Coordinates of C-alpha atoms in Angstrom, one line a residue:
X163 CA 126.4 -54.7 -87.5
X164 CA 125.0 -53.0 -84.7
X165 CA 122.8 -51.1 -86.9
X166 CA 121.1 -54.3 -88.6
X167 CA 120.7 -55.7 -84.9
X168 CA 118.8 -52.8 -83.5
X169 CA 116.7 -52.5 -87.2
X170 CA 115.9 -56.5 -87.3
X171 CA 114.7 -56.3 -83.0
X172 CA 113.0 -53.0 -84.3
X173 CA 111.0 -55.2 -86.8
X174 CA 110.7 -57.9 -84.3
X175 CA 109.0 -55.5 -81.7
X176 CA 107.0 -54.2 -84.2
X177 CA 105.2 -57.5 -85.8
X178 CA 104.6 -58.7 -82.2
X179 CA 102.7 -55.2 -81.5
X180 CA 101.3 -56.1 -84.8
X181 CA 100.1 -59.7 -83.9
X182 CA 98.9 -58.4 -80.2
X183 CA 96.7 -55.6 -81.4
X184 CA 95.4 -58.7 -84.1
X185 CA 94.9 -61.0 -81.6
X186 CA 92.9 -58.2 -79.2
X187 CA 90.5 -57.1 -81.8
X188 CA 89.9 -60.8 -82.6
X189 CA 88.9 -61.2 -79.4
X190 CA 87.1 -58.5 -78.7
X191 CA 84.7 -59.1 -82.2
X192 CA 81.5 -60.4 -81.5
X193 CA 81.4 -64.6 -82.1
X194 CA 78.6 -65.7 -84.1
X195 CA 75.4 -66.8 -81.8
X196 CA 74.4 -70.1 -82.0
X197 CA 71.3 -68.5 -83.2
X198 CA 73.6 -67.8 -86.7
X199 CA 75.1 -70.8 -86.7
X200 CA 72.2 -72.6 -87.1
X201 CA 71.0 -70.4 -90.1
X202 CA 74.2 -71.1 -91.4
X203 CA 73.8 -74.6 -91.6
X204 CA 70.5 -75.0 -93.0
X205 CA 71.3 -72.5 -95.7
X206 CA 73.9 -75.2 -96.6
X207 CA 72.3 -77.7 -96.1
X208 CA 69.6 -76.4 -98.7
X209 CA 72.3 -75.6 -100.5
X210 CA 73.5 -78.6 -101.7
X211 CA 69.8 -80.2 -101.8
X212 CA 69.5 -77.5 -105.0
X213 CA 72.8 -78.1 -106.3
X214 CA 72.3 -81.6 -106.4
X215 CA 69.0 -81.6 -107.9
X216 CA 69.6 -79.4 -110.3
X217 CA 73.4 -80.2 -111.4
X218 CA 75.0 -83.4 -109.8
X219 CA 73.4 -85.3 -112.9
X220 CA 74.7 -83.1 -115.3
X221 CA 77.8 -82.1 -114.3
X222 CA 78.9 -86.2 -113.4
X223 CA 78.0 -86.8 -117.2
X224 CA 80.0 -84.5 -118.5
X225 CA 83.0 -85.3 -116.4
X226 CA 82.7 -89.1 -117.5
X227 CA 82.4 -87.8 -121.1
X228 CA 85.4 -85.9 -120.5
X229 CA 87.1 -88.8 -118.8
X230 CA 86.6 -90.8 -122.2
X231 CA 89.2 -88.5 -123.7
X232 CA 92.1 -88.8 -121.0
X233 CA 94.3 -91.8 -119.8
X234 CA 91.0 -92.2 -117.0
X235 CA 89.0 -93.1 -119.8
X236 CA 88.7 -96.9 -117.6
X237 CA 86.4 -95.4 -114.9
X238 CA 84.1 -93.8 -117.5
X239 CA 84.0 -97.8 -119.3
X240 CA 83.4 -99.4 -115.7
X241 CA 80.7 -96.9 -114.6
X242 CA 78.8 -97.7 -118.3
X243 CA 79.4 -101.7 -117.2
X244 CA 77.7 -101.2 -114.1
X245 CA 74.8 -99.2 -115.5
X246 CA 73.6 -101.4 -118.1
X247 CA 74.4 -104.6 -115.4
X248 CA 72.0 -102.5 -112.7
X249 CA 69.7 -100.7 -116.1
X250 CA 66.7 -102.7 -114.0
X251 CA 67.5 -102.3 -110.6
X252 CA 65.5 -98.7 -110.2
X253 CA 62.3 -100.2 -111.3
X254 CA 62.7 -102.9 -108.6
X255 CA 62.1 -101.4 -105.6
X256 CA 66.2 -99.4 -105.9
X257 CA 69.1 -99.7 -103.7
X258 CA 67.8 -98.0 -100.4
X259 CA 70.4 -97.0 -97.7
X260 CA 68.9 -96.4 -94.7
X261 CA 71.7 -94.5 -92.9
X262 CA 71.2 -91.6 -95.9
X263 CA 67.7 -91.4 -95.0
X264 CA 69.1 -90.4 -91.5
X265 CA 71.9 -88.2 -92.7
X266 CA 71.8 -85.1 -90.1
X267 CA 72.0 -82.6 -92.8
X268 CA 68.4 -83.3 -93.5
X269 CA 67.5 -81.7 -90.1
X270 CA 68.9 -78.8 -91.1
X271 CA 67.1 -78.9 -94.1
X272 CA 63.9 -78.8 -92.6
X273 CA 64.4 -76.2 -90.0
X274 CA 65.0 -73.9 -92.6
X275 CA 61.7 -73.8 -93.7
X276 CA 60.6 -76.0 -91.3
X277 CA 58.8 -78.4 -92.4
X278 CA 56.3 -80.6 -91.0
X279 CA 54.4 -83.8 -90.6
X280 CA 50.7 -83.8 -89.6
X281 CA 49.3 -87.8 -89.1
X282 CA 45.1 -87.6 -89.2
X283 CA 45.1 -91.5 -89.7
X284 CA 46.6 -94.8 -88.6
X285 CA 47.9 -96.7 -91.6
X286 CA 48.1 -100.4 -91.5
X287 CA 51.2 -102.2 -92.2
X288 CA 49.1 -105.4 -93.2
X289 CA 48.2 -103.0 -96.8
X290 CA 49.7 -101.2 -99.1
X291 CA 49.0 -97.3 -99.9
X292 CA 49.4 -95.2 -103.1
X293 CA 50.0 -91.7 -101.4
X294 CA 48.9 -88.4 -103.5
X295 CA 50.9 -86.3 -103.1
X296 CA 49.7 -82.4 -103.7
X297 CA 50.6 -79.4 -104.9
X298 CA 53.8 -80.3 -107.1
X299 CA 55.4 -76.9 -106.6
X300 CA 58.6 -75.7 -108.3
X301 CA 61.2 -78.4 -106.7
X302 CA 58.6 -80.9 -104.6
X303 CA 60.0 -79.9 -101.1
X304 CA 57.5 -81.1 -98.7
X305 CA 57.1 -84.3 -100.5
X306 CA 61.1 -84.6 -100.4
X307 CA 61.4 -84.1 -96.8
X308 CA 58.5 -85.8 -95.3
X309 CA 58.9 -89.4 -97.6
X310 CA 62.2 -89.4 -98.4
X311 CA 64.5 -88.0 -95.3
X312 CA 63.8 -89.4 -91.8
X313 CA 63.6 -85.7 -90.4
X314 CA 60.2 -85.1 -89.8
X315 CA 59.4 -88.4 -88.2
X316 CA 57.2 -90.6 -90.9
X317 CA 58.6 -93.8 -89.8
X318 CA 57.7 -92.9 -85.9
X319 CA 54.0 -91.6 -86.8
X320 CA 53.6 -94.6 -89.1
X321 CA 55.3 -97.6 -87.7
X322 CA 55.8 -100.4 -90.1
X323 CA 55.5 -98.4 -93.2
X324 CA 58.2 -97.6 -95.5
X325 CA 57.5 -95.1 -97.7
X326 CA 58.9 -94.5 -101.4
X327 CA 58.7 -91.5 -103.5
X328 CA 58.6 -91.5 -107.7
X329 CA 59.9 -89.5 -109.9
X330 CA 61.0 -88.8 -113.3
X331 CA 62.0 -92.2 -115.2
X332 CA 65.1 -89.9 -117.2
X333 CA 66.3 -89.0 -113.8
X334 CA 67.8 -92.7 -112.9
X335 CA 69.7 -92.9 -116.9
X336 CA 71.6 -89.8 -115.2
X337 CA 75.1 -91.7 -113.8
X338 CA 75.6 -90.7 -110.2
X339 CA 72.9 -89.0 -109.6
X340 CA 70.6 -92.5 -110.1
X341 CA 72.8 -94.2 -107.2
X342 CA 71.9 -90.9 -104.9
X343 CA 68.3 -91.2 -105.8
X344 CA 67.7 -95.2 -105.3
X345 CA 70.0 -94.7 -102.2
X346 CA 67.4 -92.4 -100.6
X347 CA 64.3 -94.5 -101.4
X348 CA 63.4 -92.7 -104.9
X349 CA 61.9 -94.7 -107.8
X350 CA 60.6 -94.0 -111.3
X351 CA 57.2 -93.2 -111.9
X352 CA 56.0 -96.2 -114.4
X353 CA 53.5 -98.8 -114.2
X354 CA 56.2 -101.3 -113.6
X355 CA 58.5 -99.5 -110.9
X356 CA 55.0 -98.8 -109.1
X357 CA 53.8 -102.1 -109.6
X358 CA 56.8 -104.0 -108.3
X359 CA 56.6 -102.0 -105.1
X360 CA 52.8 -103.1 -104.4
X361 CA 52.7 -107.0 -105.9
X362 CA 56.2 -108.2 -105.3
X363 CA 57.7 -106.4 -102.0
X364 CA 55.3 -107.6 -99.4
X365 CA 52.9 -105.0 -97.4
X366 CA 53.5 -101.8 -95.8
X367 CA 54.8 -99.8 -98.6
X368 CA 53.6 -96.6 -99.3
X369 CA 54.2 -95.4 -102.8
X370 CA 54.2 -91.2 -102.9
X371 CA 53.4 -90.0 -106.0
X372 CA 53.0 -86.1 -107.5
X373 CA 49.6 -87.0 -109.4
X374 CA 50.2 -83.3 -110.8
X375 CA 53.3 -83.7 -112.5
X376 CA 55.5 -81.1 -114.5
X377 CA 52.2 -79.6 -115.6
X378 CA 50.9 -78.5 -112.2
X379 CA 54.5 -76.8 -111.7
X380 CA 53.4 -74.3 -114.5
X381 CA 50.6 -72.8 -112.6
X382 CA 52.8 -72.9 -109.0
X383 CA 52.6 -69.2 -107.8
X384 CA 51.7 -67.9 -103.8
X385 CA 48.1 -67.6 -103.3
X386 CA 46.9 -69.7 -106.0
X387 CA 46.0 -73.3 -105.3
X388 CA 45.4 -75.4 -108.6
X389 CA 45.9 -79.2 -109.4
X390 CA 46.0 -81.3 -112.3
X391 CA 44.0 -84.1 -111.4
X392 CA 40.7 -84.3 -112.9
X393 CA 41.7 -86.5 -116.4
X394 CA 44.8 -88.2 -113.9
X395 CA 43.3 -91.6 -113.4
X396 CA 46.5 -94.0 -113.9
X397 CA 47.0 -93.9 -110.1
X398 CA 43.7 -95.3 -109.5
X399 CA 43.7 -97.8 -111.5
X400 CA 47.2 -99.3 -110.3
X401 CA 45.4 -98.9 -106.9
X402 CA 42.5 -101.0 -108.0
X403 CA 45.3 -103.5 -110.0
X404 CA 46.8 -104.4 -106.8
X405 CA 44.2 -103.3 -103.8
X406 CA 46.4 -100.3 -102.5
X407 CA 44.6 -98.1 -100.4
X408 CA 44.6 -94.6 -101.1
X409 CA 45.6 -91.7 -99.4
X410 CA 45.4 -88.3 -100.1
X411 CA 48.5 -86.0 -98.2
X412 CA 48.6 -82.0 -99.1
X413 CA 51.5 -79.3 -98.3
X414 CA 50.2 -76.3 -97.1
X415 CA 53.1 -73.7 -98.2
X416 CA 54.1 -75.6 -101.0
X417 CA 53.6 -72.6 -103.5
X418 CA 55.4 -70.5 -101.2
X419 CA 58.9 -71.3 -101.9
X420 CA 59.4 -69.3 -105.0
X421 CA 58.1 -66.7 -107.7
X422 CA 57.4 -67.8 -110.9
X423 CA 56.8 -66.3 -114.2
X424 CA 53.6 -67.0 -114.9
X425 CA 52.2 -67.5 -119.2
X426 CA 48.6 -67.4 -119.3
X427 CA 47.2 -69.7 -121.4
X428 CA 47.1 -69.6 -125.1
X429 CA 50.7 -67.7 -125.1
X430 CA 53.7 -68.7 -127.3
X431 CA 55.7 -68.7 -124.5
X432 CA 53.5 -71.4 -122.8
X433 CA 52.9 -73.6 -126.1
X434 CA 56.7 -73.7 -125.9
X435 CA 56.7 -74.8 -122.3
X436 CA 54.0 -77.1 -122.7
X437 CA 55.4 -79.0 -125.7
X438 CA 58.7 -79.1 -124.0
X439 CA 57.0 -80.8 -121.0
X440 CA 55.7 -83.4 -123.5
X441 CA 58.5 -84.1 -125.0
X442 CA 60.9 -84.3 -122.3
X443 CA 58.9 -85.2 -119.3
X444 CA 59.3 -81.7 -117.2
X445 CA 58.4 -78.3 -117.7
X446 CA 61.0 -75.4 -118.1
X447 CA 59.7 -73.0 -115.4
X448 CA 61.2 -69.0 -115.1
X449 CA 61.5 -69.0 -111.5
X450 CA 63.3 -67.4 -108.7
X451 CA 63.9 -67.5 -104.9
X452 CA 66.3 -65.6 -102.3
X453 CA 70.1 -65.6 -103.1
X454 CA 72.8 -67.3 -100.9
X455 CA 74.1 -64.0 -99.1
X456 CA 70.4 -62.3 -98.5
X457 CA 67.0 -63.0 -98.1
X458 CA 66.3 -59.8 -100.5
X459 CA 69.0 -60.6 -103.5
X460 CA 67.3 -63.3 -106.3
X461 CA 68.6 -66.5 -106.2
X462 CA 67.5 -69.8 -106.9
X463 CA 67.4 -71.2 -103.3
X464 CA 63.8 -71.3 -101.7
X465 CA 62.4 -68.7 -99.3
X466 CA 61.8 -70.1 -95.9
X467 CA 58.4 -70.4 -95.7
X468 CA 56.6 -72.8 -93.3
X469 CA 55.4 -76.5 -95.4
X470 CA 53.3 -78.3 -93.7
X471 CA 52.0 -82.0 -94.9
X472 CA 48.9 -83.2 -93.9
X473 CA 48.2 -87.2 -94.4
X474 CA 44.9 -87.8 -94.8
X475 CA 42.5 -90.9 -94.3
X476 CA 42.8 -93.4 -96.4
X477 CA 40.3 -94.5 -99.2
X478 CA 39.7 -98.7 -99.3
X479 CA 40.1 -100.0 -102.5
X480 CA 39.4 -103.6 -103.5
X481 CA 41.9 -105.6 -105.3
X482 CA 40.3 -105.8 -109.1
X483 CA 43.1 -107.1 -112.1
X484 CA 40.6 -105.5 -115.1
X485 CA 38.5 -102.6 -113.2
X486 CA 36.3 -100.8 -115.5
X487 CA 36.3 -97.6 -116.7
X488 CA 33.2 -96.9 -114.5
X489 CA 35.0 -98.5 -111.5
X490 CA 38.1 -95.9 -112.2
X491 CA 35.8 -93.1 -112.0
X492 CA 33.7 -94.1 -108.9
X493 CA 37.1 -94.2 -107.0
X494 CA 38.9 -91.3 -108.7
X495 CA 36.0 -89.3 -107.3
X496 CA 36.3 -90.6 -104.2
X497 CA 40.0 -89.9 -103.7
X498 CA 39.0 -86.2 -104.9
X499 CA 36.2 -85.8 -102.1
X500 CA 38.8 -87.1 -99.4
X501 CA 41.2 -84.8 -101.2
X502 CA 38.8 -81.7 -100.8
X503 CA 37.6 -82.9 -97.1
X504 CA 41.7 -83.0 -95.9
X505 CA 42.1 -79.2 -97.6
X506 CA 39.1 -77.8 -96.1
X507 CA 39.4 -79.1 -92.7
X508 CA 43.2 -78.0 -92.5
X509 CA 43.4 -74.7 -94.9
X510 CA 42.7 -72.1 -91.9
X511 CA 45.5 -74.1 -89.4
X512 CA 48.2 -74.0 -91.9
X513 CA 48.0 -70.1 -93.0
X514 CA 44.9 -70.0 -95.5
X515 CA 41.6 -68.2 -95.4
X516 CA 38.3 -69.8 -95.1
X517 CA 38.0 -68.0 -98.4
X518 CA 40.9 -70.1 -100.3
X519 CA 39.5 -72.9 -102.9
X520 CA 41.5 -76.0 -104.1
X521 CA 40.4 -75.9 -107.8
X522 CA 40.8 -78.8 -109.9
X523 CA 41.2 -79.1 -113.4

């Protein structure tokens, strides 16, 4: 008996030693700096911007399909209910929730980069305002941040304007990810989303759109700066349709964010992506940015590169129900000389060359 007493207080001894000489090189480890903390969180907090955008749709249909199959199968039959009840809700202005719009992860999101809001103009709550929003880019970042989170200060520079940002129609048939859009201020790019938001919801809305689209993304590379806008003329004439001003905003930095595989033209490989962008509305791009554990792995998460948007001065437009081609034109190429004036008068603050073009096709 004495024997097992002296081996279990033995044992004893030892695991304290154990836990002491734990406890001292615990202690004696360098703590994270708040410095790393912070580049912690807005890796996260980029993190789950990504994952959502690229799989919270996705995945939450295939877990209600999946549902359909088990005893659960109710919450799959509610959640189809509710969509077809709320099918119209998206192109009537959505389901904003303003306390999302101030979610504290978005800071995070934009000191990663950072990103950046640069005011040139007052804009007038007593209009409305179609905003262009340039270059498209892989994932729309700047446009994201600036219009859709409160982070970088547009409802403070622009008091009385609430801005909305459009997107893909297809997005908002996803389930889940359609109630995270809306809640955030997101609505589909048709005539009739657009349309509500400048004829039936009073004044001071400003409706972002990415005039380039899916096709723009497909030239998106660092140190090229080209937009499809030349034969893009729908926005001008909703502007004309109900008198909303037009303003031209660009993000310097935009085309940073990630390397692409680029197809010149007249290559199978970007027929493919061009009929694909027809048919479905977006373009499948071959891109890549840093991973999640180093900046000089491949991932899919953006590089940290500075975005700065720039809102320019707004073009007046008249209010005209049938404008004429002609009409369209006049103020199509109006928007494009206020486009090129905000470029050329901001390309050198914002980490371009006097050199750098903004080519239009």
């Amino acid at each position: 008996m004495k024997t097992i007493i002296a081996a279990c207080s033995q044992n004893l001894s030892g695991s304290r030693a154990s836990i002491h000489t734990a406890l001292r090189t615990l202690l004696t480890a360098p703590w994270p700096s708040q410095r790393d903390v912070r580049s912690w969180l807005q890796l996260l907090a980029v993190l789950q911007w990504v994952l959502s955008f690229l799989l919270l749709g996705t995945v939450s249909l295939l877990i209600l399909i999946y549902l359909v199959f088990t005893s659960f199968w109710p919450i799959s039959a509610l959640y189809l209910a509710w969509i077809i009840f709320d099918w119209d809700t998206p192109e009537k202005g959505g389901r904003r929730l303003p306390c999302l719009r101030r979610w504290p992860v978005w800071r995070h999101f934009r000191d990663y980069f950072p990103v950046k809001l640069v005011k040139t103009h007052d804009l007038s709550p007593s209009h409305n305002y179609i905003i262009g929003s340039h270059p498209h880019g892989i994932l729309c970042i700047g446009a994201f941040c600036n219009f859709i989170t409160g982070s970088t200060g547009f409802w403070e520079m622009f008091p009385g304007i609430r801005p909305f940002l459009t997107t893909l129609a297809g997005n908002f048939r996803l389930p889940i990810f359609r109630e995270y859009l809306m809640s955030g201020g997101l609505c589909p790019v048709t005539r009739r989303a657009i349309g509500y938001l400048l004829s039936k919801n009073g004044t001071g809305n400003a409706v972002a759109i990415v005039i380039g689209g899916a096709a723009e993304s497909l030239s998106c590379r660092p140190g090229v700066t080209t937009l499809i806008l030349k034969n893009r003329k729908g926005f001008v004439r909703m502007a004309l349709q109900h008198g909303a001003y037009l303003v031209p905003s660009f993000s310097f930095g935009e085309n940073d964010l990630f390397r692409q595989v680029v197809f010149e033209e007249g290559s199978w490989m970007r027929s493919i992506q061009q009929r694909f962008q027809k048919m479905m509305g977006f373009a499948p791009c071959i891109f890549y940015g840093r991973g999640l554990t180093s900046v000089r792995s491949r991932g899919f998460l953006p590089y940290a590169r500075p975005i700065t948007t720039v809102v320019g001065e707004p073009v007046t437009v008249p209010k005209i129900e049938d404008p004429s081609c002609e009409t369209v034109d006049m103020y199509h190429e109006m928007y494009i000389r206020s486009l090129l004036k905000l470029f050329n008068e901001n390309k050198t603050k914002y980490g371009m060359s006097e050199t750098d073009e903004l080519h239009i096709l």
